[in-house]
């Protein structure tokens, strides 16, 4: 018998937290459309870094679960830092 990956809600993140992240993304989009791209980038970056750190600290109790702890942490923190570096690199040229 083959082992299948978990696909039930019991092993995934919490919907209320995922909706909070979705709201942060929507707010960031609205802020960007209004012309405040730095604020929008910072909001997305802080959200990404926050979800990565939350997953790292809380491990399996975290409300943010996509894959493994290592994957979620790496993607979240690296995405947040990468967005900030990419945005602010334009100022250093």
Coordinates of C-alpha atoms in Angstrom, one line a residue, residues 28 30-41 87:
X28 CA -0.8 46.0 -0.5
X30 CA -4.5 48.9 -3.3
X31 CA -1.6 50.9 -1.7
X32 CA 0.6 50.2 -4.8
X33 CA -2.2 51.4 -7.1
X34 CA -2.4 54.6 -5.1
X35 CA 1.3 55.2 -5.9
X36 CA 2.9 54.1 -2.6
X37 CA 5.0 51.3 -3.9
X38 CA 7.5 51.4 -1.1
X39 CA 4.8 51.0 1.5
X40 CA 3.2 48.2 -0.5
X41 CA 6.5 46.4 -0.9
X87 CA 13.2 47.2 -4.2

